[in-house]
mmCIF file of C-alpha atoms in Angstrom:
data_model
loop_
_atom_site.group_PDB
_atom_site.id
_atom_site.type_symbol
_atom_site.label_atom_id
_atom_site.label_comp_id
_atom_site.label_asym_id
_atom_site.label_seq_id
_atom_site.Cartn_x
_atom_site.Cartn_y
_atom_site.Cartn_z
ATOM 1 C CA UNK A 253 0.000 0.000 0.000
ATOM 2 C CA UNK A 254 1.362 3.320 -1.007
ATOM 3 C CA UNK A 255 2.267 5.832 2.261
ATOM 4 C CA UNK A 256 1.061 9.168 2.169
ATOM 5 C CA UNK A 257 4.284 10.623 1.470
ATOM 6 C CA UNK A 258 4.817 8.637 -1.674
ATOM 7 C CA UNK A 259 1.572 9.660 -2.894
ATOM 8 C CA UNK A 260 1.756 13.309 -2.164
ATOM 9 C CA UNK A 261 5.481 13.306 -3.956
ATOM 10 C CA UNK A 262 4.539 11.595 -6.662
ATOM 11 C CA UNK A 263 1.534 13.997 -7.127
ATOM 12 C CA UNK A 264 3.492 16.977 -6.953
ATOM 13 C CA UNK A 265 7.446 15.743 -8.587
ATOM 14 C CA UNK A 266 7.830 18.129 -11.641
ATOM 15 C CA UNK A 267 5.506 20.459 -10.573
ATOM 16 C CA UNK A 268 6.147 24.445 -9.470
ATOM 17 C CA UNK A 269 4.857 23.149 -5.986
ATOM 18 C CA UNK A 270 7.143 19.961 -5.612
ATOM 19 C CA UNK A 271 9.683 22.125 -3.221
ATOM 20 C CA UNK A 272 6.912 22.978 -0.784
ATOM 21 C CA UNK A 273 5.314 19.842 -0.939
ATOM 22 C CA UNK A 274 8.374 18.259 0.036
ATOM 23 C CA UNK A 275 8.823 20.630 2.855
ATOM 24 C CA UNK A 276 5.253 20.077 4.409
ATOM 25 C CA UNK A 277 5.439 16.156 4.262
ATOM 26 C CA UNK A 278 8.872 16.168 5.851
ATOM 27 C CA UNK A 279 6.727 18.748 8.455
ATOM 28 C CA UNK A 280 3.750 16.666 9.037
ATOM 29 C CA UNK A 281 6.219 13.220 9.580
ATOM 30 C CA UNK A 282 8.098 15.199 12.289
ATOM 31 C CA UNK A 283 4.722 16.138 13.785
ATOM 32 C CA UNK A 284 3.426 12.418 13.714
ATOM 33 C CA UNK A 285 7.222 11.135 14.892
ATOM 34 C CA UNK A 286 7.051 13.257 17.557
ATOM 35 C CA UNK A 287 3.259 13.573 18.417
ATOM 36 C CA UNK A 288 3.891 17.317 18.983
ATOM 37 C CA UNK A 289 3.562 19.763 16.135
ATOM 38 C CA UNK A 290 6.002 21.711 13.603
ATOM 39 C CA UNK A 291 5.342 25.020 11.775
ATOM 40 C CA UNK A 292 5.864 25.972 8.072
ATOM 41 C CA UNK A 293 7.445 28.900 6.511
ATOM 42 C CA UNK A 294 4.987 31.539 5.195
ATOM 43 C CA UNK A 295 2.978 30.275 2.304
ATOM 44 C CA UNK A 296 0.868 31.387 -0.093
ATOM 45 C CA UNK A 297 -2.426 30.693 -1.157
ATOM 46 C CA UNK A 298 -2.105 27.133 -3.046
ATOM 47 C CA UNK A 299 0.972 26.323 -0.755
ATOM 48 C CA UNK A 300 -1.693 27.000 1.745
ATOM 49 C CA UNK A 301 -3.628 24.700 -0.523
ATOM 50 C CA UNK A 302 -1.138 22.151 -0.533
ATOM 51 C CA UNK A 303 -0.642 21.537 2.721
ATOM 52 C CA UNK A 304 -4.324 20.904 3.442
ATOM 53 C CA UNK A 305 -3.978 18.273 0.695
ATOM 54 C CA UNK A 306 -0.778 16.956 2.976
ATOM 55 C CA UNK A 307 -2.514 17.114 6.159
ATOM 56 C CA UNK A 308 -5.957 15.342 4.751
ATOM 57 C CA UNK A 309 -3.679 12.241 3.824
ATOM 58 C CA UNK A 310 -2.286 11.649 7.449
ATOM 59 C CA UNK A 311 -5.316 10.353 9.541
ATOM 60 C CA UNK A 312 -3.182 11.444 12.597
ATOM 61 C CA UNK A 313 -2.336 14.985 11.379
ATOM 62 C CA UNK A 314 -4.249 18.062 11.532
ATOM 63 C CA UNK A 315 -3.881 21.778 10.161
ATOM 64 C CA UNK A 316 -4.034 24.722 11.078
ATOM 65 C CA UNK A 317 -2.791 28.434 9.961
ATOM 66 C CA UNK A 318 -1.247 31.577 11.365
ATOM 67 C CA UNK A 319 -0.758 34.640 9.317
ATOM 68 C CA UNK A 320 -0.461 37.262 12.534
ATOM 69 C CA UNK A 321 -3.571 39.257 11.995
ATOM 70 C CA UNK A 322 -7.137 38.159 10.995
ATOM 71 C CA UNK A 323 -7.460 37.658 6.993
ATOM 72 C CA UNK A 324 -3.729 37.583 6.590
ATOM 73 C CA UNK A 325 -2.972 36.329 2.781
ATOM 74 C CA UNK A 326 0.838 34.815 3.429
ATOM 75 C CA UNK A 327 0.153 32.476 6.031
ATOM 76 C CA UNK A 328 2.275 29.724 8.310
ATOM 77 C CA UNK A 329 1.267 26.263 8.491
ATOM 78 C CA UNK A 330 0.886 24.439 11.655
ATOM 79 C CA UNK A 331 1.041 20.167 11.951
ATOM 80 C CA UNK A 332 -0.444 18.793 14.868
ATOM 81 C CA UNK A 333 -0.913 15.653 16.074
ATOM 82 C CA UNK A 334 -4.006 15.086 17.911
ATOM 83 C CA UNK A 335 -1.748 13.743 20.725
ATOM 84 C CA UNK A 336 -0.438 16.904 21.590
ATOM 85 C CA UNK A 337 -2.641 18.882 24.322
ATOM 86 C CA UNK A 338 -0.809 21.993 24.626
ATOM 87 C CA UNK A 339 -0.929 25.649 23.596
ATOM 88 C CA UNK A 340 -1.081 26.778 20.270
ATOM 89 C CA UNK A 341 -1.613 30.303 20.491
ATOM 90 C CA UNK A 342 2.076 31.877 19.747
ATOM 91 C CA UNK A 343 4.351 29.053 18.618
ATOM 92 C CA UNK A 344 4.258 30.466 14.694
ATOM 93 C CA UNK A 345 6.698 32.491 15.785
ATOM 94 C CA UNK A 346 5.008 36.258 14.191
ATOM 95 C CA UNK A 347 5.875 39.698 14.664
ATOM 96 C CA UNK A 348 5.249 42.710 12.947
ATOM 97 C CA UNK A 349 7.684 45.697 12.311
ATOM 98 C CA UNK A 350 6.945 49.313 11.188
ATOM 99 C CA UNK A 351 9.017 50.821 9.014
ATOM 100 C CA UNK A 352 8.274 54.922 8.765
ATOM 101 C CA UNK A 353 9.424 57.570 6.379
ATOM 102 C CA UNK A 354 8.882 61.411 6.339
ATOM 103 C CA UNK A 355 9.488 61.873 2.866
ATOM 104 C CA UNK A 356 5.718 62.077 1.250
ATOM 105 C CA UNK A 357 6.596 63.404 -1.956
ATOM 106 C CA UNK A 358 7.263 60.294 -3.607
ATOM 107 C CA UNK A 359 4.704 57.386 -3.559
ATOM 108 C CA UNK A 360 5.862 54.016 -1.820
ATOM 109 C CA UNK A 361 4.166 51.204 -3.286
ATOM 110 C CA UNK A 362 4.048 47.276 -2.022
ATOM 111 C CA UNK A 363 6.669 46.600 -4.779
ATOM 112 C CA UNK A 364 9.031 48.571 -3.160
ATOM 113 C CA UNK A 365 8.559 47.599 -0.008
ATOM 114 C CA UNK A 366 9.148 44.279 -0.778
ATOM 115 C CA UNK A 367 12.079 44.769 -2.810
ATOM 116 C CA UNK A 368 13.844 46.359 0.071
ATOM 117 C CA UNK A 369 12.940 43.809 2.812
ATOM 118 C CA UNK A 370 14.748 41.447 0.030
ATOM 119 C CA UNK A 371 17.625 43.378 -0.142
ATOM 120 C CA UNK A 372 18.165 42.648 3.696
ATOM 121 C CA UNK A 373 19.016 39.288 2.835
ATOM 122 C CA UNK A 374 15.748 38.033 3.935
ATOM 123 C CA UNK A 375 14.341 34.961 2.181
ATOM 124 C CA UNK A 376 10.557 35.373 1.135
ATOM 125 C CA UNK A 377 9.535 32.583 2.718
ATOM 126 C CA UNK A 378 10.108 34.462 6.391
ATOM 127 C CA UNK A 379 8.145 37.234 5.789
ATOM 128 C CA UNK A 380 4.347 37.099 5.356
ATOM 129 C CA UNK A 381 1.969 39.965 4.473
ATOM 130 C CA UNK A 382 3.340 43.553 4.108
ATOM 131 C CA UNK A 383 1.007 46.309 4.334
ATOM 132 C CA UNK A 384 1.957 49.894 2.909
ATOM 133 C CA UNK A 385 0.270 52.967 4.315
ATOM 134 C CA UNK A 386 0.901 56.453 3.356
ATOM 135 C CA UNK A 387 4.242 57.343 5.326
ATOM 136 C CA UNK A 388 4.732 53.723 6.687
ATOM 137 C CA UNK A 389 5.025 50.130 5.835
ATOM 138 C CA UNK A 390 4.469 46.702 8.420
ATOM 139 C CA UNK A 391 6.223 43.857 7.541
ATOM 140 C CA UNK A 392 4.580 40.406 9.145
ATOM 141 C CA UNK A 393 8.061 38.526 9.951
ATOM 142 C CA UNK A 394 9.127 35.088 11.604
ATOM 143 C CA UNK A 395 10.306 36.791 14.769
ATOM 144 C CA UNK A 396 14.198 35.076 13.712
ATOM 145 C CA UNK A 397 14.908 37.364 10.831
ATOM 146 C CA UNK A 398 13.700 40.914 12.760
ATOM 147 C CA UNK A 399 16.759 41.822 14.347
ATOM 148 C CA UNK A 400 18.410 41.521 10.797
ATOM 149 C CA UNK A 401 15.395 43.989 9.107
ATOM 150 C CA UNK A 402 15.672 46.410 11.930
ATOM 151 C CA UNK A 403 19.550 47.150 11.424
ATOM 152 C CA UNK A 404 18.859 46.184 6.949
ATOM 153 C CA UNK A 405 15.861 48.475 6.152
ATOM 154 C CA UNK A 406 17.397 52.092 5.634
ATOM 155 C CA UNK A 407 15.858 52.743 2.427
ATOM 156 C CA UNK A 408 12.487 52.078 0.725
ATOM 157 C CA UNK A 409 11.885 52.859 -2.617
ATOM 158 C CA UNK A 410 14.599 55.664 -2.561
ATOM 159 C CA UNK A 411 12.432 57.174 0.774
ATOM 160 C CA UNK A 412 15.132 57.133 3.501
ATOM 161 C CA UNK A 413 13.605 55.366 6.926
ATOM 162 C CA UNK A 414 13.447 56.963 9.646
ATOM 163 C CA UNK A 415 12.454 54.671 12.568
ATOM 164 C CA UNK A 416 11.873 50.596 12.741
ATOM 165 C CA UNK A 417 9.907 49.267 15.625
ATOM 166 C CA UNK A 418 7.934 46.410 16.630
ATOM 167 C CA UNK A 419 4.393 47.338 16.698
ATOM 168 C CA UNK A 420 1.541 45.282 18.071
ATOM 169 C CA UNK A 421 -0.473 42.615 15.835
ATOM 170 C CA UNK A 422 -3.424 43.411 17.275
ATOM 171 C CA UNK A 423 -3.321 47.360 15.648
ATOM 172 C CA UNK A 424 -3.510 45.578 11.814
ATOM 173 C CA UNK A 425 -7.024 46.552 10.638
ATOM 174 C CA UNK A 426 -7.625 43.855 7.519
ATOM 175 C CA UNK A 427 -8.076 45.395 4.110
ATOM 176 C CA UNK A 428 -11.823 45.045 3.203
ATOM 177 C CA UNK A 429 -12.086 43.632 0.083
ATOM 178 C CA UNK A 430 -15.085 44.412 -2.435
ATOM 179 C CA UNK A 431 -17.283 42.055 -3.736
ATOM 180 C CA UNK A 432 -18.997 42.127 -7.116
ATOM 181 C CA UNK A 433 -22.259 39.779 -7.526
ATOM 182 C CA UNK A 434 -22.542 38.366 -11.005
ATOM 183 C CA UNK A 435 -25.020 36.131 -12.835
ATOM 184 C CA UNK A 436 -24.578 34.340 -15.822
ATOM 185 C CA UNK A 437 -25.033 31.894 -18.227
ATOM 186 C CA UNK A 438 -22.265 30.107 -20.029
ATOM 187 C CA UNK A 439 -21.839 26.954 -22.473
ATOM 188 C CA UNK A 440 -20.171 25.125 -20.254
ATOM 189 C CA UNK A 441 -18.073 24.733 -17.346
ATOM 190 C CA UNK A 442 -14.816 24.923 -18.735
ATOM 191 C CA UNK A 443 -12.523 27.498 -17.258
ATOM 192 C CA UNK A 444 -12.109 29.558 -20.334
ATOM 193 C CA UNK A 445 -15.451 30.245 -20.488
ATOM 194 C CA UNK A 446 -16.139 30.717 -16.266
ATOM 195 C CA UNK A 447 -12.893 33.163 -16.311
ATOM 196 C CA UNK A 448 -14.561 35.063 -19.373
ATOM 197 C CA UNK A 449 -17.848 35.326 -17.599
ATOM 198 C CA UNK A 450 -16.675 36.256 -14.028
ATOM 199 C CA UNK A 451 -13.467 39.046 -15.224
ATOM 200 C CA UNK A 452 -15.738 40.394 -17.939
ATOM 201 C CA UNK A 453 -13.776 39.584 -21.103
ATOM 202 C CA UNK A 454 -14.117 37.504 -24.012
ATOM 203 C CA UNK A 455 -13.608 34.026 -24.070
ATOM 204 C CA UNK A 456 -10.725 34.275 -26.460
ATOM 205 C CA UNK A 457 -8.938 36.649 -24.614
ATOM 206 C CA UNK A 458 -9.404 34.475 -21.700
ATOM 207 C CA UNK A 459 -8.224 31.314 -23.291
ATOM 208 C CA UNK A 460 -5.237 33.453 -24.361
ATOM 209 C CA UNK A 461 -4.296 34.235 -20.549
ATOM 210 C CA UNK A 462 -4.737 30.572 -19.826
ATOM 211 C CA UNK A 463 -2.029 29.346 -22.366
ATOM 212 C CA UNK A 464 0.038 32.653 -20.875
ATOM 213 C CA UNK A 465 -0.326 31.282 -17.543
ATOM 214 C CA UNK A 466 -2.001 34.178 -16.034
ATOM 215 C CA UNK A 467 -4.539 31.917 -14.712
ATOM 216 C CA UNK A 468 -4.833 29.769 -11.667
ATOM 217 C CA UNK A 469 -7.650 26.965 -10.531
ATOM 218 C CA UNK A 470 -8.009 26.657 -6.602
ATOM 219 C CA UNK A 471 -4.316 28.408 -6.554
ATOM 220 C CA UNK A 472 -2.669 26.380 -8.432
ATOM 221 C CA UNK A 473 -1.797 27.794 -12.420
ATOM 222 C CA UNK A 474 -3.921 26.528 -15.474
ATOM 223 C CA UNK A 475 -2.429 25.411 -18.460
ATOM 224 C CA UNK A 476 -5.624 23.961 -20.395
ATOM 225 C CA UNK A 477 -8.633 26.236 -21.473
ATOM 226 C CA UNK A 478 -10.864 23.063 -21.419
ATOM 227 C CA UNK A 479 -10.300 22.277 -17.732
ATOM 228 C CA UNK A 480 -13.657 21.818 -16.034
ATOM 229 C CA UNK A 481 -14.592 24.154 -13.050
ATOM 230 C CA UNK A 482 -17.033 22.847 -10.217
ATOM 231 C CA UNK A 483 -18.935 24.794 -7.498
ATOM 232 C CA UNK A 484 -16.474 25.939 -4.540
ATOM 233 C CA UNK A 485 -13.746 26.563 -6.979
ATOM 234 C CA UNK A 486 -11.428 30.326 -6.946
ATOM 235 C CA UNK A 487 -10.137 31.019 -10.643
ATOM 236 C CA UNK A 488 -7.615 33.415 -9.835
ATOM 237 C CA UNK A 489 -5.765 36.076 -12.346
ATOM 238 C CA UNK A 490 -2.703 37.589 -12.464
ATOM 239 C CA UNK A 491 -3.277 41.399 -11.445
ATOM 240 C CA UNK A 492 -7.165 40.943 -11.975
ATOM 241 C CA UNK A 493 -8.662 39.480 -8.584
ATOM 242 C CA UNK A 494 -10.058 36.127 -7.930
ATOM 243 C CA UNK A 495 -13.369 34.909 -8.769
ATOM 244 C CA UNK A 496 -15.614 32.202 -6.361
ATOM 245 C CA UNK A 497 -18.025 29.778 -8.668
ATOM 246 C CA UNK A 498 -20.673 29.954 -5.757
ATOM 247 C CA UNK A 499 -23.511 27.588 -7.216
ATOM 248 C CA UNK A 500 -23.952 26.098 -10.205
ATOM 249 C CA UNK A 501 -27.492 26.347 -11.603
ATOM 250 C CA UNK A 502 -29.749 24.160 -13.919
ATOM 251 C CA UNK A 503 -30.075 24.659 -18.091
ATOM 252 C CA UNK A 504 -31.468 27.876 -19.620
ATOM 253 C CA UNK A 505 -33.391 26.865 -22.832
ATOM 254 C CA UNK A 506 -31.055 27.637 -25.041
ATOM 255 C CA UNK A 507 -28.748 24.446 -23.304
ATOM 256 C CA UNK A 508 -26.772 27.179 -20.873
ATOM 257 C CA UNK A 509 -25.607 26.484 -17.686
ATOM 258 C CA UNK A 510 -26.821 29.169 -14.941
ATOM 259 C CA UNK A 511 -24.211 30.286 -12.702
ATOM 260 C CA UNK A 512 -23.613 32.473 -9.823
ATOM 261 C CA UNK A 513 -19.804 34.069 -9.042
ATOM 262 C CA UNK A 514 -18.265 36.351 -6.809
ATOM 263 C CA UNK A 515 -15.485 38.153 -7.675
ATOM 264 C CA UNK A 516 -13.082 39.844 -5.482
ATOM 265 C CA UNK A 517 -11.660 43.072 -6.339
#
């Protein structure tokens, strides 16, 4: 019988997620070895993904995920084995630092921000969200690499900092997102023609983004315009949002499929 961890490698080998899939297996063993729990590295959304998928295949390993603040986007995973009876609350390891500037006459964008967290010799994978306000930044950090962004960040964007500090988790407001109802009717379920439907383009153009792998299914990038899309499902795209399929209706008369999306702005 095949083990979890040969399935979930074999699953992933070749694929742009095979690094972090590697990572999270070799996490969730050490959990189950030890009966305790181990924590990820800041992931994304389908690394996020993924390691559900890695957790569901261990009947002994559960999930869960810290990003600092409520709604964070870059998150840490956390293996547990049902064995273990202590706290949770803390062991991700998250801080947040402010970065502030007095310089408001040039325009400091999340681009930039990132760039010169980077340049601190900071590997992406330790940092989670950053969040860029007018004359400051907060960078959501595993609480090993702040010493090294407090003495690294002098500069963002060409805006010379002023002050770094540790600031409180609790004072991160989440960015409300907007959300656009949309009805429609498509030929079928394929994700050329959901994308089209839910981002307001044509179905060409869409199937064009697809092969240009703008596109991703449930976080994880598209590379057929024929896939199928079910209920559930997030079609995100590159610099465009995500769209939810929320239901999938029944057939108009004209052999269309009725279908109700959300998309995120």
């Amino acid at each position: 019988m095949i083990s979890p961890k040969d399935k979930i490698l074999r699953y992933y080998k070749g694929s742009e997620l095979e690094e972090t899939a590697v990572r999270c297996v070799d996490l969730a063993e050490q959990a189950r070895k030890t009966r305790r729990f181990r924590v990820s590295p800041f992931l994304n959304e389908a690394e996020q993904e993924l390691a559900r998928t890695v957790a569901a295949n261990y009947e002994d390993i559960n999930v869960e995920f810290d990003g600092g603040y409520h709604g964070a986007e870059r998150q840490r995973a956390i293996f547990v084995h049902p064995d273990f009876r202590g706290r949770l609350e803390g062991v991700a390891g998250i801080l947040a630092l402010r970065a502030q500037w007095k310089d408001s006459s040039r325009r400091v964008g999340h681009r930039d921000a990132l760039g010169s967290l980077l340049g601190c010799g900071i590997d992406r994978s330790c940092a989670g969200d950053i969040l860029v306000s007018e004359n400051s930044a907060r960078f959501i950090l595993d609480r090993k690499v702040a010493e090294a962004v407090k003495t690294g960040l002098l500069y963002i964007g060409g805006v010379k900092v002023t002050a770094v500090e540790e600031d409180d988790l609790a004072n991160i407001i989440p960015r409300e997102e907007r959300v656009k109802e949309i009805k429609a009717t498509v030929a079928s379920l394929r994700i050329d023609a959901i994308a089209a439907a839910g981002f307001g383009m044509s179905r060409t153009r869409a199937a064009g983004d697809i092969e240009a792998e703008k596109v991703q299914l449930n976080w994880q990038t598209v590379k057929n315009a024929s896939q199928a899309v079910r209920q559930g499902d997030v079609i995100s795209f590159r610099g465009r949002g995500r769209v939810e399929v929320e239901s999938v209706g029944g057939q108009t008369k004209k052999n269309r499929t009725v279908v109700a999306l959300k998309r995120y702005i």
